[in-house]
């Protein structure tokens, strides 16, 4: 996969040297055109470009690259195009991708979402989509028996029942067993006569070099490309890849393409180009971020002022065994992600720690080269806060681990002194 990533956006040489373009630019051009000239015959042809909302060459390169990564085999020949590609669609943001996916579902739509989930999803469901009849319910996605029960309660849905997985979850790093949940859904699909049951995985925290949800049975996988795929805190983009294997994945792909074209929340050519550039170093960045996150998690887990550290790589993590099987890394061994969170005794202490760091940056978002810290509860809607008040989320960047360790240890000590002086 690292070879495929390093060549993201370039044409594939299938061994036919006569078909290879030796003057090809090694950085694909950005196609900014919005419209294309019509031939004298008036016939654009099957592959002719008409208008950039329906197709843009730079966006197509990105969609093809991500689609290949989602289905690529560990031992695949990087010079071959024989691997199956997942139909992929790039949108103007991760949340535009979420809304477009739900618009592609046959109504009425109901979601079963995790109890611990990125707050933007329930916010969208409570506000923009609430008036359009999209219903939702929170479920413990680490409990397959509870999921089975909730699906059975909604088995007569004559529209679309969406099982929305987010793994690892934001911000508690809970890990859902994708294979197990997809198996539960498959068992129950035959009992749903009039509607569809879709399994959708938000795998933003575990990009394709860590986890490939479509190969574990999911119908669709979503990424906020703003995060790890772009990787430099300068992109706003989202992607949805649909399974070319499952019946419901193929059904969704056709409808999602229609939504992308008709609604038009497409990713811009520049954002697509920046994300393609980011893909070329994805494996290197993520490997380093995972290594550093593991070391920091082990240190924080033993720190006297830390009540609890949430990281799938810790043996004490409740879903560590699932993570060990699922977050395998393509050829790199286990990679448990570059995200972790930890809890301290109070909200005041957490805010004091965030205020005392000097190298780590106080900002939202994640997946960039710089390490970010955020007090999650204070950014979540007050009426729908799910994060513990003393929790801090850490997006690990590419800095030297010793510098980050020292920065955190000093900040913890400063915050501890501040709390004792009160």
mmCIF file of C-alpha atoms in Angstrom:
data_model
loop_
_atom_site.group_PDB
_atom_site.id
_atom_site.type_symbol
_atom_site.label_atom_id
_atom_site.label_comp_id
_atom_site.label_asym_id
_atom_site.label_seq_id
_atom_site.Cartn_x
_atom_site.Cartn_y
_atom_site.Cartn_z
ATOM 1 C CA UNK A 1 0.000 0.000 0.000
ATOM 2 C CA UNK A 2 2.852 2.408 0.702
ATOM 3 C CA UNK A 3 3.913 2.201 -2.957
ATOM 4 C CA UNK A 4 0.363 2.854 -4.140
ATOM 5 C CA UNK A 5 0.070 5.822 -1.772
ATOM 6 C CA UNK A 6 3.396 7.261 -2.890
ATOM 7 C CA UNK A 7 2.087 7.334 -6.480
ATOM 8 C CA UNK A 8 -1.406 8.679 -5.672
ATOM 9 C CA UNK A 9 -2.837 10.513 -8.683
ATOM 10 C CA UNK A 10 -0.428 9.002 -11.218
ATOM 11 C CA UNK A 11 -1.442 6.644 -13.996
ATOM 12 C CA UNK A 12 -0.787 2.936 -13.542
ATOM 13 C CA UNK A 13 1.684 1.126 -15.777
ATOM 14 C CA UNK A 14 0.163 -2.295 -16.437
ATOM 15 C CA UNK A 15 3.307 -3.624 -18.080
ATOM 16 C CA UNK A 16 2.413 -2.291 -21.510
ATOM 17 C CA UNK A 17 5.259 0.122 -22.104
ATOM 18 C CA UNK A 18 3.675 1.362 -25.342
ATOM 19 C CA UNK A 19 0.742 2.793 -23.394
ATOM 20 C CA UNK A 20 2.836 4.578 -20.810
ATOM 21 C CA UNK A 21 3.179 8.331 -21.096
ATOM 22 C CA UNK A 22 6.828 9.141 -20.341
ATOM 23 C CA UNK A 23 6.180 12.859 -20.365
ATOM 24 C CA UNK A 24 3.505 12.595 -17.676
ATOM 25 C CA UNK A 25 3.745 15.227 -14.921
ATOM 26 C CA UNK A 26 4.658 13.606 -11.607
ATOM 27 C CA UNK A 27 2.377 16.020 -9.820
ATOM 28 C CA UNK A 28 -1.074 15.817 -11.432
ATOM 29 C CA UNK A 29 -2.349 19.175 -12.716
ATOM 30 C CA UNK A 30 -5.235 21.011 -11.080
ATOM 31 C CA UNK A 31 -8.142 21.239 -13.507
ATOM 32 C CA UNK A 32 -10.021 24.411 -12.509
ATOM 33 C CA UNK A 33 -12.379 24.560 -15.492
ATOM 34 C CA UNK A 34 -16.095 24.514 -14.752
ATOM 35 C CA UNK A 35 -17.294 23.852 -18.287
ATOM 36 C CA UNK A 36 -16.006 22.095 -21.408
ATOM 37 C CA UNK A 37 -16.533 22.777 -25.104
ATOM 38 C CA UNK A 38 -19.101 20.690 -26.911
ATOM 39 C CA UNK A 39 -17.960 18.904 -30.094
ATOM 40 C CA UNK A 40 -19.395 20.053 -33.459
ATOM 41 C CA UNK A 41 -21.503 16.890 -33.564
ATOM 42 C CA UNK A 42 -23.127 17.915 -30.295
ATOM 43 C CA UNK A 43 -22.319 14.507 -28.787
ATOM 44 C CA UNK A 44 -20.111 14.610 -25.692
ATOM 45 C CA UNK A 45 -19.696 10.836 -25.819
ATOM 46 C CA UNK A 46 -19.784 8.411 -22.909
ATOM 47 C CA UNK A 47 -16.724 9.861 -21.169
ATOM 48 C CA UNK A 48 -16.893 13.451 -22.338
ATOM 49 C CA UNK A 49 -16.663 16.244 -19.781
ATOM 50 C CA UNK A 50 -19.597 18.646 -19.626
ATOM 51 C CA UNK A 51 -19.686 20.526 -16.316
ATOM 52 C CA UNK A 52 -17.484 20.211 -13.235
ATOM 53 C CA UNK A 53 -20.365 19.600 -10.834
ATOM 54 C CA UNK A 54 -20.945 16.241 -12.525
ATOM 55 C CA UNK A 55 -17.291 15.423 -13.200
ATOM 56 C CA UNK A 56 -13.932 17.091 -12.672
ATOM 57 C CA UNK A 57 -10.655 15.395 -13.677
ATOM 58 C CA UNK A 58 -8.831 16.307 -10.448
ATOM 59 C CA UNK A 59 -11.745 15.121 -8.300
ATOM 60 C CA UNK A 60 -11.936 11.918 -10.322
ATOM 61 C CA UNK A 61 -8.240 11.215 -9.651
ATOM 62 C CA UNK A 62 -8.811 11.552 -5.919
ATOM 63 C CA UNK A 63 -11.973 9.446 -5.942
ATOM 64 C CA UNK A 64 -10.206 6.674 -7.843
ATOM 65 C CA UNK A 65 -7.181 6.792 -5.533
ATOM 66 C CA UNK A 66 -9.275 6.537 -2.353
ATOM 67 C CA UNK A 67 -11.471 3.832 -3.896
ATOM 68 C CA UNK A 68 -8.405 1.737 -4.681
ATOM 69 C CA UNK A 69 -7.020 2.110 -1.157
ATOM 70 C CA UNK A 70 -10.275 0.980 0.456
ATOM 71 C CA UNK A 71 -10.181 -2.354 -1.407
ATOM 72 C CA UNK A 72 -6.456 -2.922 -1.949
ATOM 73 C CA UNK A 73 -5.033 -6.274 -0.878
ATOM 74 C CA UNK A 74 -1.978 -6.427 1.375
ATOM 75 C CA UNK A 75 0.058 -8.314 -1.217
ATOM 76 C CA UNK A 76 -1.350 -6.536 -4.283
ATOM 77 C CA UNK A 77 0.957 -5.585 -7.139
ATOM 78 C CA UNK A 78 1.148 -1.767 -6.984
ATOM 79 C CA UNK A 79 1.811 -1.651 -10.737
ATOM 80 C CA UNK A 80 -1.461 -3.436 -11.462
ATOM 81 C CA UNK A 81 -4.989 -2.085 -11.749
ATOM 82 C CA UNK A 82 -6.575 -5.500 -11.212
ATOM 83 C CA UNK A 83 -7.650 -4.818 -7.615
ATOM 84 C CA UNK A 84 -11.327 -3.989 -7.200
ATOM 85 C CA UNK A 85 -12.021 -0.279 -6.759
ATOM 86 C CA UNK A 86 -14.769 1.012 -4.478
ATOM 87 C CA UNK A 87 -17.020 3.663 -6.069
ATOM 88 C CA UNK A 88 -15.984 6.819 -4.219
ATOM 89 C CA UNK A 89 -17.414 10.326 -4.100
ATOM 90 C CA UNK A 90 -15.674 13.442 -2.787
ATOM 91 C CA UNK A 91 -17.685 16.192 -1.096
ATOM 92 C CA UNK A 92 -16.995 19.707 0.134
ATOM 93 C CA UNK A 93 -16.604 18.575 3.773
ATOM 94 C CA UNK A 94 -17.033 15.556 5.994
ATOM 95 C CA UNK A 95 -20.444 16.821 7.108
ATOM 96 C CA UNK A 96 -21.492 17.382 3.477
ATOM 97 C CA UNK A 97 -20.561 13.748 2.913
ATOM 98 C CA UNK A 98 -22.756 12.700 5.867
ATOM 99 C CA UNK A 99 -25.753 14.711 4.624
ATOM 100 C CA UNK A 100 -25.332 13.504 1.035
ATOM 101 C CA UNK A 101 -25.179 9.874 2.134
ATOM 102 C CA UNK A 102 -28.409 10.253 4.098
ATOM 103 C CA UNK A 103 -30.083 12.057 1.185
ATOM 104 C CA UNK A 104 -29.204 9.047 -0.952
ATOM 105 C CA UNK A 105 -31.145 6.724 1.375
ATOM 106 C CA UNK A 106 -34.762 5.887 0.666
ATOM 107 C CA UNK A 107 -37.058 7.599 3.193
ATOM 108 C CA UNK A 108 -38.119 7.254 5.897
ATOM 109 C CA UNK A 109 -34.588 7.122 7.276
ATOM 110 C CA UNK A 110 -33.611 6.087 10.783
ATOM 111 C CA UNK A 111 -30.091 5.925 12.161
ATOM 112 C CA UNK A 112 -28.727 3.894 15.024
ATOM 113 C CA UNK A 113 -25.705 5.949 16.099
ATOM 114 C CA UNK A 114 -23.054 5.278 18.760
ATOM 115 C CA UNK A 115 -23.437 6.736 22.222
ATOM 116 C CA UNK A 116 -19.934 8.132 21.813
ATOM 117 C CA UNK A 117 -19.773 9.859 18.440
ATOM 118 C CA UNK A 118 -18.432 13.021 16.832
ATOM 119 C CA UNK A 119 -20.862 15.700 18.026
ATOM 120 C CA UNK A 120 -21.359 17.081 14.508
ATOM 121 C CA UNK A 121 -23.392 14.020 13.518
ATOM 122 C CA UNK A 122 -26.119 14.282 16.195
ATOM 123 C CA UNK A 123 -26.083 18.071 15.775
ATOM 124 C CA UNK A 124 -26.890 17.670 12.079
ATOM 125 C CA UNK A 125 -29.571 15.105 12.929
ATOM 126 C CA UNK A 126 -31.130 17.345 15.597
ATOM 127 C CA UNK A 127 -31.131 20.468 13.405
ATOM 128 C CA UNK A 128 -30.899 20.411 9.610
ATOM 129 C CA UNK A 129 -32.176 16.872 9.047
ATOM 130 C CA UNK A 130 -34.694 16.766 11.878
ATOM 131 C CA UNK A 131 -37.304 18.704 9.890
ATOM 132 C CA UNK A 132 -36.951 16.241 7.027
ATOM 133 C CA UNK A 133 -38.050 13.189 8.960
ATOM 134 C CA UNK A 134 -34.630 11.659 9.629
ATOM 135 C CA UNK A 135 -34.892 9.871 12.964
ATOM 136 C CA UNK A 136 -32.087 8.523 15.151
ATOM 137 C CA UNK A 137 -31.388 6.645 18.355
ATOM 138 C CA UNK A 138 -28.190 6.166 20.355
ATOM 139 C CA UNK A 139 -26.876 2.650 20.922
ATOM 140 C CA UNK A 140 -23.851 1.092 22.596
ATOM 141 C CA UNK A 141 -22.027 -0.019 19.454
ATOM 142 C CA UNK A 142 -19.612 -2.156 21.452
ATOM 143 C CA UNK A 143 -22.524 -4.400 22.493
ATOM 144 C CA UNK A 144 -23.651 -6.596 19.577
ATOM 145 C CA UNK A 145 -26.607 -7.978 21.547
ATOM 146 C CA UNK A 146 -27.979 -4.481 22.106
ATOM 147 C CA UNK A 147 -27.512 -3.673 18.413
ATOM 148 C CA UNK A 148 -29.351 -6.851 17.417
ATOM 149 C CA UNK A 149 -32.208 -5.920 19.758
ATOM 150 C CA UNK A 150 -32.458 -2.370 18.370
ATOM 151 C CA UNK A 151 -32.455 -3.608 14.785
ATOM 152 C CA UNK A 152 -35.230 -6.052 15.625
ATOM 153 C CA UNK A 153 -37.259 -3.204 17.125
ATOM 154 C CA UNK A 154 -36.968 -1.366 13.794
ATOM 155 C CA UNK A 155 -37.091 -4.380 11.488
ATOM 156 C CA UNK A 156 -40.382 -3.289 9.896
ATOM 157 C CA UNK A 157 -38.853 -0.038 8.609
ATOM 158 C CA UNK A 158 -40.016 0.373 4.995
ATOM 159 C CA UNK A 159 -37.336 2.947 4.228
ATOM 160 C CA UNK A 160 -33.669 2.762 5.256
ATOM 161 C CA UNK A 161 -32.273 1.764 8.624
ATOM 162 C CA UNK A 162 -28.666 2.986 8.862
ATOM 163 C CA UNK A 163 -26.312 1.341 11.349
ATOM 164 C CA UNK A 164 -23.783 4.142 11.847
ATOM 165 C CA UNK A 165 -20.452 2.964 13.223
ATOM 166 C CA UNK A 166 -17.615 5.255 14.276
ATOM 167 C CA UNK A 167 -14.438 3.414 15.178
ATOM 168 C CA UNK A 168 -12.403 4.472 17.011
ATOM 169 C CA UNK A 169 -15.010 6.798 18.446
ATOM 170 C CA UNK A 170 -14.618 10.485 19.158
ATOM 171 C CA UNK A 171 -13.468 11.228 21.820
ATOM 172 C CA UNK A 172 -13.448 8.079 24.027
ATOM 173 C CA UNK A 173 -11.636 5.876 21.479
ATOM 174 C CA UNK A 174 -14.188 3.070 21.728
ATOM 175 C CA UNK A 175 -13.617 0.362 19.127
ATOM 176 C CA UNK A 176 -16.529 -1.321 17.363
ATOM 177 C CA UNK A 177 -16.107 -4.805 15.916
ATOM 178 C CA UNK A 178 -17.036 -4.051 12.299
ATOM 179 C CA UNK A 179 -17.059 -7.698 11.204
ATOM 180 C CA UNK A 180 -19.337 -8.732 14.060
ATOM 181 C CA UNK A 181 -21.837 -5.906 13.533
ATOM 182 C CA UNK A 182 -21.959 -6.505 9.772
ATOM 183 C CA UNK A 183 -22.595 -10.195 10.482
ATOM 184 C CA UNK A 184 -25.484 -9.304 12.815
ATOM 185 C CA UNK A 185 -26.962 -7.028 10.147
ATOM 186 C CA UNK A 186 -26.607 -9.674 7.474
ATOM 187 C CA UNK A 187 -28.422 -12.219 9.657
ATOM 188 C CA UNK A 188 -31.365 -9.840 10.094
ATOM 189 C CA UNK A 189 -31.618 -8.468 6.546
ATOM 190 C CA UNK A 190 -33.863 -11.312 5.402
ATOM 191 C CA UNK A 191 -36.446 -10.276 8.009
ATOM 192 C CA UNK A 192 -36.671 -6.752 6.580
ATOM 193 C CA UNK A 193 -39.054 -7.266 3.635
ATOM 194 C CA UNK A 194 -39.806 -3.705 2.541
ATOM 195 C CA UNK A 195 -36.723 -1.631 3.323
ATOM 196 C CA UNK A 196 -32.950 -1.718 3.561
ATOM 197 C CA UNK A 197 -30.438 -1.968 6.367
ATOM 198 C CA UNK A 198 -27.131 -0.216 5.649
ATOM 199 C CA UNK A 199 -23.886 -0.460 7.587
ATOM 200 C CA UNK A 200 -21.870 2.756 7.364
ATOM 201 C CA UNK A 201 -18.492 3.225 9.055
ATOM 202 C CA UNK A 202 -16.995 6.613 9.838
ATOM 203 C CA UNK A 203 -13.347 5.575 9.746
ATOM 204 C CA UNK A 204 -11.838 9.058 9.928
ATOM 205 C CA UNK A 205 -9.665 8.063 12.889
ATOM 206 C CA UNK A 206 -8.500 4.881 11.146
ATOM 207 C CA UNK A 207 -7.567 5.662 7.511
ATOM 208 C CA UNK A 208 -7.162 2.832 4.968
ATOM 209 C CA UNK A 209 -3.584 2.046 5.981
ATOM 210 C CA UNK A 210 -5.013 1.052 9.396
ATOM 211 C CA UNK A 211 -8.515 -0.308 8.690
ATOM 212 C CA UNK A 212 -10.473 -1.117 5.523
ATOM 213 C CA UNK A 213 -14.120 -1.375 6.636
ATOM 214 C CA UNK A 214 -15.453 -2.416 3.218
ATOM 215 C CA UNK A 215 -13.299 -5.536 3.332
ATOM 216 C CA UNK A 216 -14.820 -6.315 6.737
ATOM 217 C CA UNK A 217 -18.362 -6.307 5.347
ATOM 218 C CA UNK A 218 -19.510 -2.677 5.589
ATOM 219 C CA UNK A 219 -21.681 -1.180 2.842
ATOM 220 C CA UNK A 220 -19.995 2.218 2.963
ATOM 221 C CA UNK A 221 -17.065 3.972 4.627
ATOM 222 C CA UNK A 222 -16.821 7.709 5.249
ATOM 223 C CA UNK A 223 -13.787 9.893 5.887
ATOM 224 C CA UNK A 224 -13.407 13.499 6.787
ATOM 225 C CA UNK A 225 -10.535 14.031 4.348
ATOM 226 C CA UNK A 226 -9.801 17.220 6.269
ATOM 227 C CA UNK A 227 -8.070 15.005 8.812
ATOM 228 C CA UNK A 228 -5.600 12.226 7.980
ATOM 229 C CA UNK A 229 -6.117 11.965 4.211
ATOM 230 C CA UNK A 230 -5.194 15.626 3.699
ATOM 231 C CA UNK A 231 -2.965 15.644 6.746
ATOM 232 C CA UNK A 232 -1.742 19.247 6.748
ATOM 233 C CA UNK A 233 -4.638 21.240 8.269
ATOM 234 C CA UNK A 234 -5.312 22.990 4.969
ATOM 235 C CA UNK A 235 -8.104 20.944 3.363
ATOM 236 C CA UNK A 236 -11.878 20.862 3.834
ATOM 237 C CA UNK A 237 -13.185 17.677 2.195
ATOM 238 C CA UNK A 238 -15.124 14.464 2.806
ATOM 239 C CA UNK A 239 -15.317 11.131 0.991
ATOM 240 C CA UNK A 240 -17.757 8.219 0.891
ATOM 241 C CA UNK A 241 -16.705 4.888 -0.616
ATOM 242 C CA UNK A 242 -19.351 2.257 -1.328
ATOM 243 C CA UNK A 243 -18.796 -1.470 -1.326
ATOM 244 C CA UNK A 244 -18.602 -2.975 -4.819
ATOM 245 C CA UNK A 245 -19.265 -6.367 -3.210
ATOM 246 C CA UNK A 246 -22.438 -5.994 -1.146
ATOM 247 C CA UNK A 247 -25.822 -5.560 -2.792
ATOM 248 C CA UNK A 248 -26.675 -2.580 -0.607
ATOM 249 C CA UNK A 249 -23.291 -0.990 -1.239
ATOM 250 C CA UNK A 250 -23.864 -1.092 -5.001
ATOM 251 C CA UNK A 251 -27.396 0.270 -4.532
ATOM 252 C CA UNK A 252 -26.072 3.158 -2.440
ATOM 253 C CA UNK A 253 -23.300 3.975 -4.938
ATOM 254 C CA UNK A 254 -25.756 4.664 -7.759
ATOM 255 C CA UNK A 255 -27.953 6.869 -5.592
ATOM 256 C CA UNK A 256 -25.016 8.711 -4.024
ATOM 257 C CA UNK A 257 -23.596 9.624 -7.423
ATOM 258 C CA UNK A 258 -26.995 11.081 -8.350
ATOM 259 C CA UNK A 259 -27.054 13.116 -5.113
ATOM 260 C CA UNK A 260 -23.507 14.364 -5.657
ATOM 261 C CA UNK A 261 -24.394 15.585 -9.139
ATOM 262 C CA UNK A 262 -27.832 17.042 -8.394
ATOM 263 C CA UNK A 263 -27.162 18.622 -4.991
ATOM 264 C CA UNK A 264 -23.640 19.684 -5.913
ATOM 265 C CA UNK A 265 -21.813 19.693 -2.572
ATOM 266 C CA UNK A 266 -18.686 18.596 -4.428
ATOM 267 C CA UNK A 267 -15.074 18.971 -3.344
ATOM 268 C CA UNK A 268 -13.210 21.737 -5.173
ATOM 269 C CA UNK A 269 -10.331 20.869 -7.537
ATOM 270 C CA UNK A 270 -7.777 22.537 -5.244
ATOM 271 C CA UNK A 271 -8.990 20.617 -2.183
ATOM 272 C CA UNK A 272 -8.839 17.374 -4.176
ATOM 273 C CA UNK A 273 -5.309 18.129 -5.353
ATOM 274 C CA UNK A 274 -4.171 18.931 -1.806
ATOM 275 C CA UNK A 275 -5.708 15.680 -0.571
ATOM 276 C CA UNK A 276 -3.956 13.716 -3.325
ATOM 277 C CA UNK A 277 -0.714 15.310 -2.187
ATOM 278 C CA UNK A 278 -1.528 14.309 1.384
ATOM 279 C CA UNK A 279 -2.189 10.693 0.388
ATOM 280 C CA UNK A 280 1.383 10.399 -0.857
ATOM 281 C CA UNK A 281 2.731 10.642 2.685
ATOM 282 C CA UNK A 282 -0.253 9.130 4.535
ATOM 283 C CA UNK A 283 1.497 5.874 5.432
ATOM 284 C CA UNK A 284 4.593 7.632 6.776
ATOM 285 C CA UNK A 285 2.650 10.190 8.777
ATOM 286 C CA UNK A 286 0.218 7.688 10.276
ATOM 287 C CA UNK A 287 2.937 5.202 11.196
ATOM 288 C CA UNK A 288 4.859 7.907 13.067
ATOM 289 C CA UNK A 289 1.712 9.299 14.703
ATOM 290 C CA UNK A 290 0.676 5.836 15.896
ATOM 291 C CA UNK A 291 4.107 5.139 17.376
ATOM 292 C CA UNK A 292 4.159 8.452 19.235
ATOM 293 C CA UNK A 293 0.541 8.100 20.418
ATOM 294 C CA UNK A 294 1.331 4.671 21.856
ATOM 295 C CA UNK A 295 4.269 6.032 23.856
ATOM 296 C CA UNK A 296 2.328 9.036 25.128
ATOM 297 C CA UNK A 297 -0.633 6.840 26.090
ATOM 298 C CA UNK A 298 1.622 4.569 28.138
ATOM 299 C CA UNK A 299 3.130 7.591 29.923
ATOM 300 C CA UNK A 300 -0.228 9.257 30.597
ATOM 301 C CA UNK A 301 -1.761 5.983 31.738
ATOM 302 C CA UNK A 302 0.773 5.830 34.567
ATOM 303 C CA UNK A 303 0.751 9.518 35.511
ATOM 304 C CA UNK A 304 -0.419 10.298 39.030
ATOM 305 C CA UNK A 305 -2.729 13.129 37.944
ATOM 306 C CA UNK A 306 -4.401 11.217 35.100
ATOM 307 C CA UNK A 307 -7.585 9.422 36.119
ATOM 308 C CA UNK A 308 -7.929 7.467 32.873
ATOM 309 C CA UNK A 309 -6.295 7.281 29.460
ATOM 310 C CA UNK A 310 -8.318 6.169 26.436
ATOM 311 C CA UNK A 311 -6.242 4.533 23.690
ATOM 312 C CA UNK A 312 -6.961 1.267 21.829
ATOM 313 C CA UNK A 313 -3.306 0.225 21.990
ATOM 314 C CA UNK A 314 -3.324 -0.047 25.784
ATOM 315 C CA UNK A 315 -3.955 -3.567 27.048
ATOM 316 C CA UNK A 316 -6.280 -2.045 29.657
ATOM 317 C CA UNK A 317 -8.554 -0.669 26.910
ATOM 318 C CA UNK A 318 -11.887 -2.554 27.029
ATOM 319 C CA UNK A 319 -11.821 -3.275 23.283
ATOM 320 C CA UNK A 320 -8.074 -3.835 22.934
ATOM 321 C CA UNK A 321 -8.542 -7.361 21.578
ATOM 322 C CA UNK A 322 -10.929 -6.099 18.890
ATOM 323 C CA UNK A 323 -8.489 -3.323 17.975
ATOM 324 C CA UNK A 324 -5.632 -5.810 17.741
ATOM 325 C CA UNK A 325 -7.593 -7.790 15.140
ATOM 326 C CA UNK A 326 -9.084 -4.835 13.270
ATOM 327 C CA UNK A 327 -6.468 -2.063 13.314
ATOM 328 C CA UNK A 328 -3.854 -4.189 11.649
ATOM 329 C CA UNK A 329 -2.016 -1.714 9.436
ATOM 330 C CA UNK A 330 -1.159 -2.662 5.875
ATOM 331 C CA UNK A 331 2.216 -4.351 6.329
ATOM 332 C CA UNK A 332 3.229 -2.320 9.388
ATOM 333 C CA UNK A 333 1.833 -4.471 12.182
ATOM 334 C CA UNK A 334 -0.732 -3.086 14.587
ATOM 335 C CA UNK A 335 -1.356 0.647 14.359
ATOM 336 C CA UNK A 336 -3.844 1.890 16.918
ATOM 337 C CA UNK A 337 -4.261 5.412 15.572
ATOM 338 C CA UNK A 338 -2.856 8.844 16.273
ATOM 339 C CA UNK A 339 -5.740 9.916 18.521
ATOM 340 C CA UNK A 340 -6.042 9.501 22.279
ATOM 341 C CA UNK A 341 -7.841 11.165 25.141
ATOM 342 C CA UNK A 342 -7.234 11.325 28.860
ATOM 343 C CA UNK A 343 -9.206 12.400 31.883
ATOM 344 C CA UNK A 344 -8.121 14.380 34.921
ATOM 345 C CA UNK A 345 -9.956 15.135 38.143
ATOM 346 C CA UNK A 346 -11.942 18.196 37.110
ATOM 347 C CA UNK A 347 -12.843 20.506 34.257
ATOM 348 C CA UNK A 348 -10.765 23.272 35.822
ATOM 349 C CA UNK A 349 -7.692 21.056 35.870
ATOM 350 C CA UNK A 350 -8.260 20.004 32.249
ATOM 351 C CA UNK A 351 -8.559 23.615 31.096
ATOM 352 C CA UNK A 352 -5.430 24.517 33.088
ATOM 353 C CA UNK A 353 -3.445 21.728 31.375
ATOM 354 C CA UNK A 354 -4.551 22.887 27.943
ATOM 355 C CA UNK A 355 -3.563 26.427 28.867
ATOM 356 C CA UNK A 356 -0.088 25.406 30.056
ATOM 357 C CA UNK A 357 1.205 23.557 26.987
ATOM 358 C CA UNK A 358 3.873 25.326 24.931
ATOM 359 C CA UNK A 359 4.611 23.034 21.975
ATOM 360 C CA UNK A 360 1.217 21.395 21.624
ATOM 361 C CA UNK A 361 -1.347 23.675 19.981
ATOM 362 C CA UNK A 362 -4.815 24.414 21.377
ATOM 363 C CA UNK A 363 -7.145 23.829 18.446
ATOM 364 C CA UNK A 364 -9.948 21.652 17.185
ATOM 365 C CA UNK A 365 -9.669 19.162 14.292
ATOM 366 C CA UNK A 366 -7.041 16.437 14.018
ATOM 367 C CA UNK A 367 -4.733 14.443 11.777
ATOM 368 C CA UNK A 368 -2.266 17.224 10.923
ATOM 369 C CA UNK A 369 1.490 17.382 11.373
ATOM 370 C CA UNK A 370 1.149 19.414 14.569
ATOM 371 C CA UNK A 371 -0.058 17.944 17.865
ATOM 372 C CA UNK A 372 -3.361 19.452 19.030
ATOM 373 C CA UNK A 373 -5.042 19.422 22.416
ATOM 374 C CA UNK A 374 -8.690 20.211 23.033
ATOM 375 C CA UNK A 375 -11.076 20.311 25.957
ATOM 376 C CA UNK A 376 -13.964 18.584 24.186
ATOM 377 C CA UNK A 377 -16.838 19.300 26.602
ATOM 378 C CA UNK A 378 -16.464 23.058 26.128
ATOM 379 C CA UNK A 379 -16.853 22.805 22.339
ATOM 380 C CA UNK A 380 -19.823 20.414 22.311
ATOM 381 C CA UNK A 381 -23.381 21.811 22.338
ATOM 382 C CA UNK A 382 -24.332 22.246 26.022
ATOM 383 C CA UNK A 383 -27.600 20.361 25.575
ATOM 384 C CA UNK A 384 -25.823 17.366 23.991
ATOM 385 C CA UNK A 385 -22.500 17.092 25.772
ATOM 386 C CA UNK A 386 -21.173 13.551 25.869
ATOM 387 C CA UNK A 387 -17.540 14.161 26.824
ATOM 388 C CA UNK A 388 -16.599 13.926 30.512
ATOM 389 C CA UNK A 389 -15.811 17.405 31.914
ATOM 390 C CA UNK A 390 -12.224 16.484 32.768
ATOM 391 C CA UNK A 391 -11.397 14.995 29.356
ATOM 392 C CA UNK A 392 -8.735 16.312 26.996
ATOM 393 C CA UNK A 393 -8.402 15.016 23.437
ATOM 394 C CA UNK A 394 -4.971 14.745 21.863
ATOM 395 C CA UNK A 395 -4.306 14.572 18.124
ATOM 396 C CA UNK A 396 -0.697 13.444 17.890
ATOM 397 C CA UNK A 397 1.454 15.059 15.220
ATOM 398 C CA UNK A 398 4.971 14.495 13.934
ATOM 399 C CA UNK A 399 7.026 16.213 16.636
ATOM 400 C CA UNK A 400 9.727 14.409 18.610
ATOM 401 C CA UNK A 401 8.028 12.249 21.219
ATOM 402 C CA UNK A 402 10.402 13.477 23.940
ATOM 403 C CA UNK A 403 9.396 17.083 23.296
ATOM 404 C CA UNK A 404 5.718 16.166 23.526
ATOM 405 C CA UNK A 405 6.280 14.105 26.676
ATOM 406 C CA UNK A 406 8.096 16.980 28.369
ATOM 407 C CA UNK A 407 5.430 19.473 27.292
ATOM 408 C CA UNK A 408 2.640 17.325 28.757
ATOM 409 C CA UNK A 409 4.507 16.571 31.976
ATOM 410 C CA UNK A 410 5.238 20.261 32.589
ATOM 411 C CA UNK A 411 1.641 21.219 31.790
ATOM 412 C CA UNK A 412 0.324 18.561 34.178
ATOM 413 C CA UNK A 413 2.627 19.799 36.921
ATOM 414 C CA UNK A 414 1.720 23.457 36.357
ATOM 415 C CA UNK A 415 -1.988 22.640 36.402
ATOM 416 C CA UNK A 416 -1.534 20.583 39.561
ATOM 417 C CA UNK A 417 0.176 23.502 41.313
ATOM 418 C CA UNK A 418 -2.575 25.873 40.190
ATOM 419 C CA UNK A 419 -5.242 23.566 41.595
ATOM 420 C CA UNK A 420 -3.408 23.183 44.920
ATOM 421 C CA UNK A 421 -3.070 26.969 45.273
ATOM 422 C CA UNK A 422 -6.820 27.485 45.106
#
